[in-house]
JSON list of C-alpha atoms in Angstrom, two decimals:
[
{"chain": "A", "resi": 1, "resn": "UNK", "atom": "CA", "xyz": [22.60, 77.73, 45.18]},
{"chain": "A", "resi": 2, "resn": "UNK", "atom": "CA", "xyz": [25.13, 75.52, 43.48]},
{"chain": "A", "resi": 3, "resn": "UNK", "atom": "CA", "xyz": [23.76, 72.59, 46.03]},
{"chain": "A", "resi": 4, "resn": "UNK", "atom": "CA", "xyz": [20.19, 73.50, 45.17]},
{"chain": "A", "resi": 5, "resn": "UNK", "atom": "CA", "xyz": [21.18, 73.05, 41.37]},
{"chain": "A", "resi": 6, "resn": "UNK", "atom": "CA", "xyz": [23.33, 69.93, 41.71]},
{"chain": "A", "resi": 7, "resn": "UNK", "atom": "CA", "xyz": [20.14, 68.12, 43.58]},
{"chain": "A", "resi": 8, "resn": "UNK", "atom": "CA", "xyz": [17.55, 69.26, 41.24]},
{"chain": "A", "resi": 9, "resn": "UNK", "atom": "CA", "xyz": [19.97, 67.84, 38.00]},
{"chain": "A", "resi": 10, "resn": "UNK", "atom": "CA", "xyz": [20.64, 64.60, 40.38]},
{"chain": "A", "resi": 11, "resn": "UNK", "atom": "CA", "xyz": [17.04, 64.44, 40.98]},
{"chain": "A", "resi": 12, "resn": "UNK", "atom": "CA", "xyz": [16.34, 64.74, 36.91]},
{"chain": "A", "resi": 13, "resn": "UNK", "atom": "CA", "xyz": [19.01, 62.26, 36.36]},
{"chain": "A", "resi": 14, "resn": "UNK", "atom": "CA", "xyz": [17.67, 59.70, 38.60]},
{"chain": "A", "resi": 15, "resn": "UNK", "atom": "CA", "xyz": [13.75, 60.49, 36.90]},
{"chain": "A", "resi": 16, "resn": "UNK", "atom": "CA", "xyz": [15.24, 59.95, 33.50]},
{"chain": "A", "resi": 17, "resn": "UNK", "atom": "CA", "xyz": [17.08, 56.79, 34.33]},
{"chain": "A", "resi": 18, "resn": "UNK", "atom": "CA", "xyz": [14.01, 55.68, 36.09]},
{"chain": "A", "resi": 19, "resn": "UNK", "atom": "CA", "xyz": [12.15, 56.47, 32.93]},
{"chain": "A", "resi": 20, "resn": "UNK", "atom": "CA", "xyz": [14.51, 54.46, 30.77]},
{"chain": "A", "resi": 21, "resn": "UNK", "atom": "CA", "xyz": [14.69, 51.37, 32.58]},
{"chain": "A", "resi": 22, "resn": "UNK", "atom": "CA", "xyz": [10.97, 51.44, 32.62]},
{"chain": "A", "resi": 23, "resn": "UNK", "atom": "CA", "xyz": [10.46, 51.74, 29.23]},
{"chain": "A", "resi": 24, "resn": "UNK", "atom": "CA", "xyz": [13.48, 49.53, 28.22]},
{"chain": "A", "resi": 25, "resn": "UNK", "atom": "CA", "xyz": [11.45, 47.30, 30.08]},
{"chain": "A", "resi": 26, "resn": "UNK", "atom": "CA", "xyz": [8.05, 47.43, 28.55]},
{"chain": "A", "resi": 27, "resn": "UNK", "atom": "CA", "xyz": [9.31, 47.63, 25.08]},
{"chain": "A", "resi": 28, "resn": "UNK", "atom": "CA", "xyz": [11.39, 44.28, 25.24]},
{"chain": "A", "resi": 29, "resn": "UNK", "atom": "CA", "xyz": [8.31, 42.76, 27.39]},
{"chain": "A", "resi": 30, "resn": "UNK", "atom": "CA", "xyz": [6.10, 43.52, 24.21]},
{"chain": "A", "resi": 31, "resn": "UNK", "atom": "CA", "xyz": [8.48, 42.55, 21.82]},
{"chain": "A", "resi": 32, "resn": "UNK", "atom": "CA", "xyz": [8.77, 39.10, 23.57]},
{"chain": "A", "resi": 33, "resn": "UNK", "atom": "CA", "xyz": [5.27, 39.26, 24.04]},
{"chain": "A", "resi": 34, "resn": "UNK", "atom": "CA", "xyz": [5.04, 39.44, 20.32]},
{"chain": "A", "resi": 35, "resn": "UNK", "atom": "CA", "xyz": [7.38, 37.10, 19.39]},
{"chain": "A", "resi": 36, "resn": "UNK", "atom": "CA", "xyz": [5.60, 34.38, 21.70]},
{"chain": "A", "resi": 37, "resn": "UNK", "atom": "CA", "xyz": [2.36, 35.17, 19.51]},
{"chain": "A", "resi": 38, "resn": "UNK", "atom": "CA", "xyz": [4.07, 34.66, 16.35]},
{"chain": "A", "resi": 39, "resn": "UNK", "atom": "CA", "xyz": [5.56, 31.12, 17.70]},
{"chain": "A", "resi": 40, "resn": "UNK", "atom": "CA", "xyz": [2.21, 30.33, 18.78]},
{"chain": "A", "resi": 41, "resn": "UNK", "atom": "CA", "xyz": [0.38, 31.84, 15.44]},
{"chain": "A", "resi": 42, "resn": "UNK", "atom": "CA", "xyz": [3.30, 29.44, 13.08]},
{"chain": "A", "resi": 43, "resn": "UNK", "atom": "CA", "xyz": [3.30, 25.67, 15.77]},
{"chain": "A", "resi": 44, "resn": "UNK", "atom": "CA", "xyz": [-0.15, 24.73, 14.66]},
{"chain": "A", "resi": 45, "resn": "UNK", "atom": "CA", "xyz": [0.80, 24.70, 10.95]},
{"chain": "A", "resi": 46, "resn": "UNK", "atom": "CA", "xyz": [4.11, 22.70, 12.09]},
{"chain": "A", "resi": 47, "resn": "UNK", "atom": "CA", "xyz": [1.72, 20.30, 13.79]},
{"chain": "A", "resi": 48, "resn": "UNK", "atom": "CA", "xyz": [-0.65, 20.00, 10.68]},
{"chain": "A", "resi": 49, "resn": "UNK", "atom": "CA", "xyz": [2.43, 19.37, 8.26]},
{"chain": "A", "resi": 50, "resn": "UNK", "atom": "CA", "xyz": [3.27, 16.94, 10.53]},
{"chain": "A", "resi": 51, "resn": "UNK", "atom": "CA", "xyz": [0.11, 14.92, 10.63]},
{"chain": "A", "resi": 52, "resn": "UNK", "atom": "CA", "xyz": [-0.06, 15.29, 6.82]},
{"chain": "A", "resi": 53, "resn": "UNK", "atom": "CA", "xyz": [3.36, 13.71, 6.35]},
{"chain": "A", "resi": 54, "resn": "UNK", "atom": "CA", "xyz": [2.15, 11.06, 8.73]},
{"chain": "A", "resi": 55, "resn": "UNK", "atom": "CA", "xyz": [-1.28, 10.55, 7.21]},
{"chain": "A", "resi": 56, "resn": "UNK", "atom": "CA", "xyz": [0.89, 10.25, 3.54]},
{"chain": "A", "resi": 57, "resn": "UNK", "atom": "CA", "xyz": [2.93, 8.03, 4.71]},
{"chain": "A", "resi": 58, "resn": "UNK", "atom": "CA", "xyz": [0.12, 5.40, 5.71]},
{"chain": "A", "resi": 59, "resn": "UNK", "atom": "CA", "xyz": [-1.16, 5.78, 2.58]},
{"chain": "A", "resi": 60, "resn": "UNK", "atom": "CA", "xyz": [1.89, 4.76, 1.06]},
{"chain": "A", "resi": 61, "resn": "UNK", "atom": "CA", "xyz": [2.63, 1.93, 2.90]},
{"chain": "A", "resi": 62, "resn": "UNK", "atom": "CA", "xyz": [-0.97, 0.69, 2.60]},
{"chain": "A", "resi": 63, "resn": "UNK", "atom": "CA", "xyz": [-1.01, 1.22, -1.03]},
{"chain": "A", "resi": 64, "resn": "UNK", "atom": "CA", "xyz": [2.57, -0.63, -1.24]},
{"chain": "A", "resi": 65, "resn": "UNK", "atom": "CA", "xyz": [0.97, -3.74, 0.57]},
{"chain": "A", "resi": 66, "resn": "UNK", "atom": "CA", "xyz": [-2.59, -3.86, -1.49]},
{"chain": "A", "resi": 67, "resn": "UNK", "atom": "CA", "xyz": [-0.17, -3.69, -5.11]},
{"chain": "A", "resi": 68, "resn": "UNK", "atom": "CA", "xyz": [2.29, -6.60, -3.10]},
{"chain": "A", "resi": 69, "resn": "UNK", "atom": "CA", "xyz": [-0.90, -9.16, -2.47]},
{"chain": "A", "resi": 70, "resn": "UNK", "atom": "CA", "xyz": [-2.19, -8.11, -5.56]},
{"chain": "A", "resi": 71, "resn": "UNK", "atom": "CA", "xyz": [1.49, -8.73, -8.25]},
{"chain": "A", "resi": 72, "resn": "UNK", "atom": "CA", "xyz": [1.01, -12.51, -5.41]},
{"chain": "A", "resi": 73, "resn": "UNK", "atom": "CA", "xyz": [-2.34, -13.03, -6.43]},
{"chain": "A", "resi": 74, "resn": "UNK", "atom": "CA", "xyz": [-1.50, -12.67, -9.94]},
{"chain": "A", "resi": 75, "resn": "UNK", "atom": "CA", "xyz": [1.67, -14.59, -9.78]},
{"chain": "A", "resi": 76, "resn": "UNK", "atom": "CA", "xyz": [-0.08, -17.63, -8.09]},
{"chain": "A", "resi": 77, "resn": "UNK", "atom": "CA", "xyz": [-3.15, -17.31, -10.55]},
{"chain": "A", "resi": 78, "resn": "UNK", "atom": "CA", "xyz": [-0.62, -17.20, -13.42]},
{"chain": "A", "resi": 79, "resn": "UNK", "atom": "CA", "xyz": [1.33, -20.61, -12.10]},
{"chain": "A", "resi": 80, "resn": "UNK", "atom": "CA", "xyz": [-1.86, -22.28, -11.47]},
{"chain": "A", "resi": 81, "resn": "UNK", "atom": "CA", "xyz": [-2.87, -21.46, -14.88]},
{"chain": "A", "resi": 82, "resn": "UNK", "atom": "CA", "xyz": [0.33, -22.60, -16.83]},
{"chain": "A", "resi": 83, "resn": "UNK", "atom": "CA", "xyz": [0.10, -25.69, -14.43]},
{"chain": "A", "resi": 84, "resn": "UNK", "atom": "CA", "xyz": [-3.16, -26.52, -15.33]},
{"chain": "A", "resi": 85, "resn": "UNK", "atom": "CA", "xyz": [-2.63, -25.99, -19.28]},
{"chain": "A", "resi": 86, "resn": "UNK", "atom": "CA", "xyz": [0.36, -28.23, -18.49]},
{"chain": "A", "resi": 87, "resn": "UNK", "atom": "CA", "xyz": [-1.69, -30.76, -17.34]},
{"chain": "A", "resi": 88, "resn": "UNK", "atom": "CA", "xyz": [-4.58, -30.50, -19.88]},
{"chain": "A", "resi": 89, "resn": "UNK", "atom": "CA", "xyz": [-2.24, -30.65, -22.95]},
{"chain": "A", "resi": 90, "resn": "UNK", "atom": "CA", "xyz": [-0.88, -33.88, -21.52]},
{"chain": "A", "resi": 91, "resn": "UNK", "atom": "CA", "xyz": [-4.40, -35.11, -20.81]},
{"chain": "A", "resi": 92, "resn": "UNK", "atom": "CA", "xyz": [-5.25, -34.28, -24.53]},
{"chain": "A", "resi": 93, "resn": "UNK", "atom": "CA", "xyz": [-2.32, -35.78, -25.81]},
{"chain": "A", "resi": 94, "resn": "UNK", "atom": "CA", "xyz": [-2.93, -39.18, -24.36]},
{"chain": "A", "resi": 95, "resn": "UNK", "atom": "CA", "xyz": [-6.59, -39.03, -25.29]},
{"chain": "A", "resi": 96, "resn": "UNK", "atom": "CA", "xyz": [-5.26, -38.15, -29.07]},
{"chain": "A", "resi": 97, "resn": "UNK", "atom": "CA", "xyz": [-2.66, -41.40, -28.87]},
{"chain": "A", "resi": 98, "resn": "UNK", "atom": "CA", "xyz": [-5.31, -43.70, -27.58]},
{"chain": "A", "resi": 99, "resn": "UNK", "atom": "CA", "xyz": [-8.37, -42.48, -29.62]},
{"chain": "A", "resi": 100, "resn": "UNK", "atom": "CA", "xyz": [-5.80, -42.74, -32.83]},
{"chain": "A", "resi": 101, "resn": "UNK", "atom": "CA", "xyz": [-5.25, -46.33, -31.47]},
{"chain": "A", "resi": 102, "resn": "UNK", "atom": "CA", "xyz": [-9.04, -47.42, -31.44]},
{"chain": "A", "resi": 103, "resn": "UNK", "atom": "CA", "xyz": [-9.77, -45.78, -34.39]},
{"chain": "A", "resi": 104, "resn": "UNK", "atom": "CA", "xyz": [-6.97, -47.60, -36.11]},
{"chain": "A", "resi": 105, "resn": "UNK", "atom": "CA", "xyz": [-8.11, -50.64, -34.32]},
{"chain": "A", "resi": 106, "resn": "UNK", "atom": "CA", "xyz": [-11.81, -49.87, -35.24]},
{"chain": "A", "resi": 107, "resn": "UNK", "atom": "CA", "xyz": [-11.49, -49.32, -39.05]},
{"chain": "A", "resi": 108, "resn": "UNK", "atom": "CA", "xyz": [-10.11, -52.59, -39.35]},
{"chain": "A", "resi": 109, "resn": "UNK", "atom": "CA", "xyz": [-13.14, -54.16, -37.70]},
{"chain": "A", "resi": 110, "resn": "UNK", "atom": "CA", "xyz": [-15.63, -51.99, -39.99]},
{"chain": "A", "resi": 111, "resn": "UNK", "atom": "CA", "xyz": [-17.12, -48.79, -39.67]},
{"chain": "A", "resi": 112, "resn": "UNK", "atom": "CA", "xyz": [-20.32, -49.47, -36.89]},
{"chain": "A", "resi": 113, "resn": "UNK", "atom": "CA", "xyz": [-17.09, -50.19, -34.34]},
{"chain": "A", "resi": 114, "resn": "UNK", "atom": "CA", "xyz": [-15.43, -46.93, -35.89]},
{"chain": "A", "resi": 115, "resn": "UNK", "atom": "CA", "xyz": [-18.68, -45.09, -34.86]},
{"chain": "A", "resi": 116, "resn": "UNK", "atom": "CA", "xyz": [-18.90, -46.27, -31.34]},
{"chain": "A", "resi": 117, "resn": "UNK", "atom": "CA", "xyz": [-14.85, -45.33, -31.13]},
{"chain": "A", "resi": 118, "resn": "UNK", "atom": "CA", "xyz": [-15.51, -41.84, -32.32]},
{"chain": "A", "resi": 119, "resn": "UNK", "atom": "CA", "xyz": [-18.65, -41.63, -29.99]},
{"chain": "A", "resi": 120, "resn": "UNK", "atom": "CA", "xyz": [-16.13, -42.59, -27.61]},
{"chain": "A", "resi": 121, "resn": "UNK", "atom": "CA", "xyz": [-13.36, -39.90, -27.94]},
{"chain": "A", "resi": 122, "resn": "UNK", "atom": "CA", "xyz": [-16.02, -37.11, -28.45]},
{"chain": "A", "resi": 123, "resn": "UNK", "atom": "CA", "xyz": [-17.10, -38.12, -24.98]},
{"chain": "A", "resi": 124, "resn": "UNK", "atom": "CA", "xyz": [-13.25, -38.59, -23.54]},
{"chain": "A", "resi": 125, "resn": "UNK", "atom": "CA", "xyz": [-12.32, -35.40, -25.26]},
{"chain": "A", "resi": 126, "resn": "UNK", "atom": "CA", "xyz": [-15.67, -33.79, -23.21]},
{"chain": "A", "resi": 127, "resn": "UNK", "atom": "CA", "xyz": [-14.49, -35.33, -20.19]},
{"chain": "A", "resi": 128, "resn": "UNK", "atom": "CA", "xyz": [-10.76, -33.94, -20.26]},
{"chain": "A", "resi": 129, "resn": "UNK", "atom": "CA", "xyz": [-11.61, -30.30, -21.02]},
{"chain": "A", "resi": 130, "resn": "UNK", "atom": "CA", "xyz": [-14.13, -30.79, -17.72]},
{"chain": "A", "resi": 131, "resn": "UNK", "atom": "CA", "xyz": [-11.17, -32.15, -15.78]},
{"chain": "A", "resi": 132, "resn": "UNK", "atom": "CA", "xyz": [-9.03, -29.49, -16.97]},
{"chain": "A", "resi": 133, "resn": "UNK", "atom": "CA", "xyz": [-11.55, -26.59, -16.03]},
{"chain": "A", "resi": 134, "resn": "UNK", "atom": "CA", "xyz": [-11.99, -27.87, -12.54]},
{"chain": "A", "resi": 135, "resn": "UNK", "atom": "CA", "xyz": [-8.02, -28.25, -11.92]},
{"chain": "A", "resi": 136, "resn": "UNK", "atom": "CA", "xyz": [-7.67, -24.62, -13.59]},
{"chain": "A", "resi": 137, "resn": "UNK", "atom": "CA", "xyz": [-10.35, -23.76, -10.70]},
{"chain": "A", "resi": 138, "resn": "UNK", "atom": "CA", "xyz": [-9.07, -26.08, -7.76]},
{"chain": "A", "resi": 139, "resn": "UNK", "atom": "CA", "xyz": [-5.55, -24.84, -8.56]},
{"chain": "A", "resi": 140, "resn": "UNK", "atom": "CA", "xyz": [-7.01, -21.26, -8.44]},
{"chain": "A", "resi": 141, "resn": "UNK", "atom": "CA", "xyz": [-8.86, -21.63, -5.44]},
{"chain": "A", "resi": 142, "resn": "UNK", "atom": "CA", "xyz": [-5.87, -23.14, -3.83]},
{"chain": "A", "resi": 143, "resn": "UNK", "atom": "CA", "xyz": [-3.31, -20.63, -5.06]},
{"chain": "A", "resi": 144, "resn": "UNK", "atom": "CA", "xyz": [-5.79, -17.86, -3.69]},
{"chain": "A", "resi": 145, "resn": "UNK", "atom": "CA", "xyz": [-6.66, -19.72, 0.03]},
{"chain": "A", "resi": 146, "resn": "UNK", "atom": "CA", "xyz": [-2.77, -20.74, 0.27]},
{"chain": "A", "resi": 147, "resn": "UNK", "atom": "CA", "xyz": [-2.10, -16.44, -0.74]},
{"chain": "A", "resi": 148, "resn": "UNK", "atom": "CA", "xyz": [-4.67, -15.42, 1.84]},
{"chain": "A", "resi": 149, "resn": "UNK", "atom": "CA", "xyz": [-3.44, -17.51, 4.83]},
{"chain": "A", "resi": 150, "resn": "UNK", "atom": "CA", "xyz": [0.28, -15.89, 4.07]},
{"chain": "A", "resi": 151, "resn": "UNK", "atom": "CA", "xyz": [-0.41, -12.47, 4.28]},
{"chain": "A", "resi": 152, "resn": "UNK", "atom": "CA", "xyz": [-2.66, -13.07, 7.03]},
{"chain": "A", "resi": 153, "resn": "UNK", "atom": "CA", "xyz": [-0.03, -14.38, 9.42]}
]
């Protein structure tokens, strides 16, 4: 009887161990099983931050590179303005000289030859400003063409 017993607690032994190993098994199969879902459930979110850091980071550099040819733009507008006023101030201050000149010259020969002389640097006076807006513009256009073609490249 003591053989009968030892075989029946061997045989319960072996059953429980059985039993244990098989659930041991199952229960870390589901916990893995669980933590794969949660990986899976958190990598799309990863993969959106991601593309939002990426998509941010376009933006930057495309804003940084609009404001850069813009401050150039201004910077070449700027010169071609001061150039110009440069260039018009000189204009009008060698129209003044000479116009002083003739009318000097003018009221000594009487005052119809003073009339044609003031006729004369109305009109001179007309045709500097005129030459001065169309360097202002030419210089413009330039600066702008010359900008264009360097950011281009």
């Amino acid at each position: 009887m003591a053989v009968g017993v030892a075989v029946v607690k061997l045989a319960l032994w072996l059953f429980a161990s059985c039993a244990e190993v098989v659930a041991t098994a199952l229960l870390r199969g589901l916990a893995l099983l669980l933590l794969a879902a949660a990986q899976l459930v958190r990598l799309p979110g990863q993969a959106a931050g991601a593309a939002l850091d990426a998509a941010r980071g376009a933006v930057t550099a495309a804003v940084e590179l609009a404001l850069g040819v813009a401050r150039d733009v201004l910077a070449s507008v700027a010169s071609a303005l001061v150039d110009a006023l440069c260039s018009a101030a000189a204009g009008a201050a060698e129209l003044a000289a000479s116009a002083a000149v003739e009318l000097l010259e003018a009221a000594r020969d009487g005052g119809e030859a003073a009339a044609r002389a003031v006729a004369a640097a109305v009109e001179g006076a007309a045709e500097v400003a005129a030459g001065a807006v169309a360097k202002v513009w030419e210089t413009y256009v330039d600066a702008v063409g010359a900008l264009l073609l360097e950011n281009r490249s």
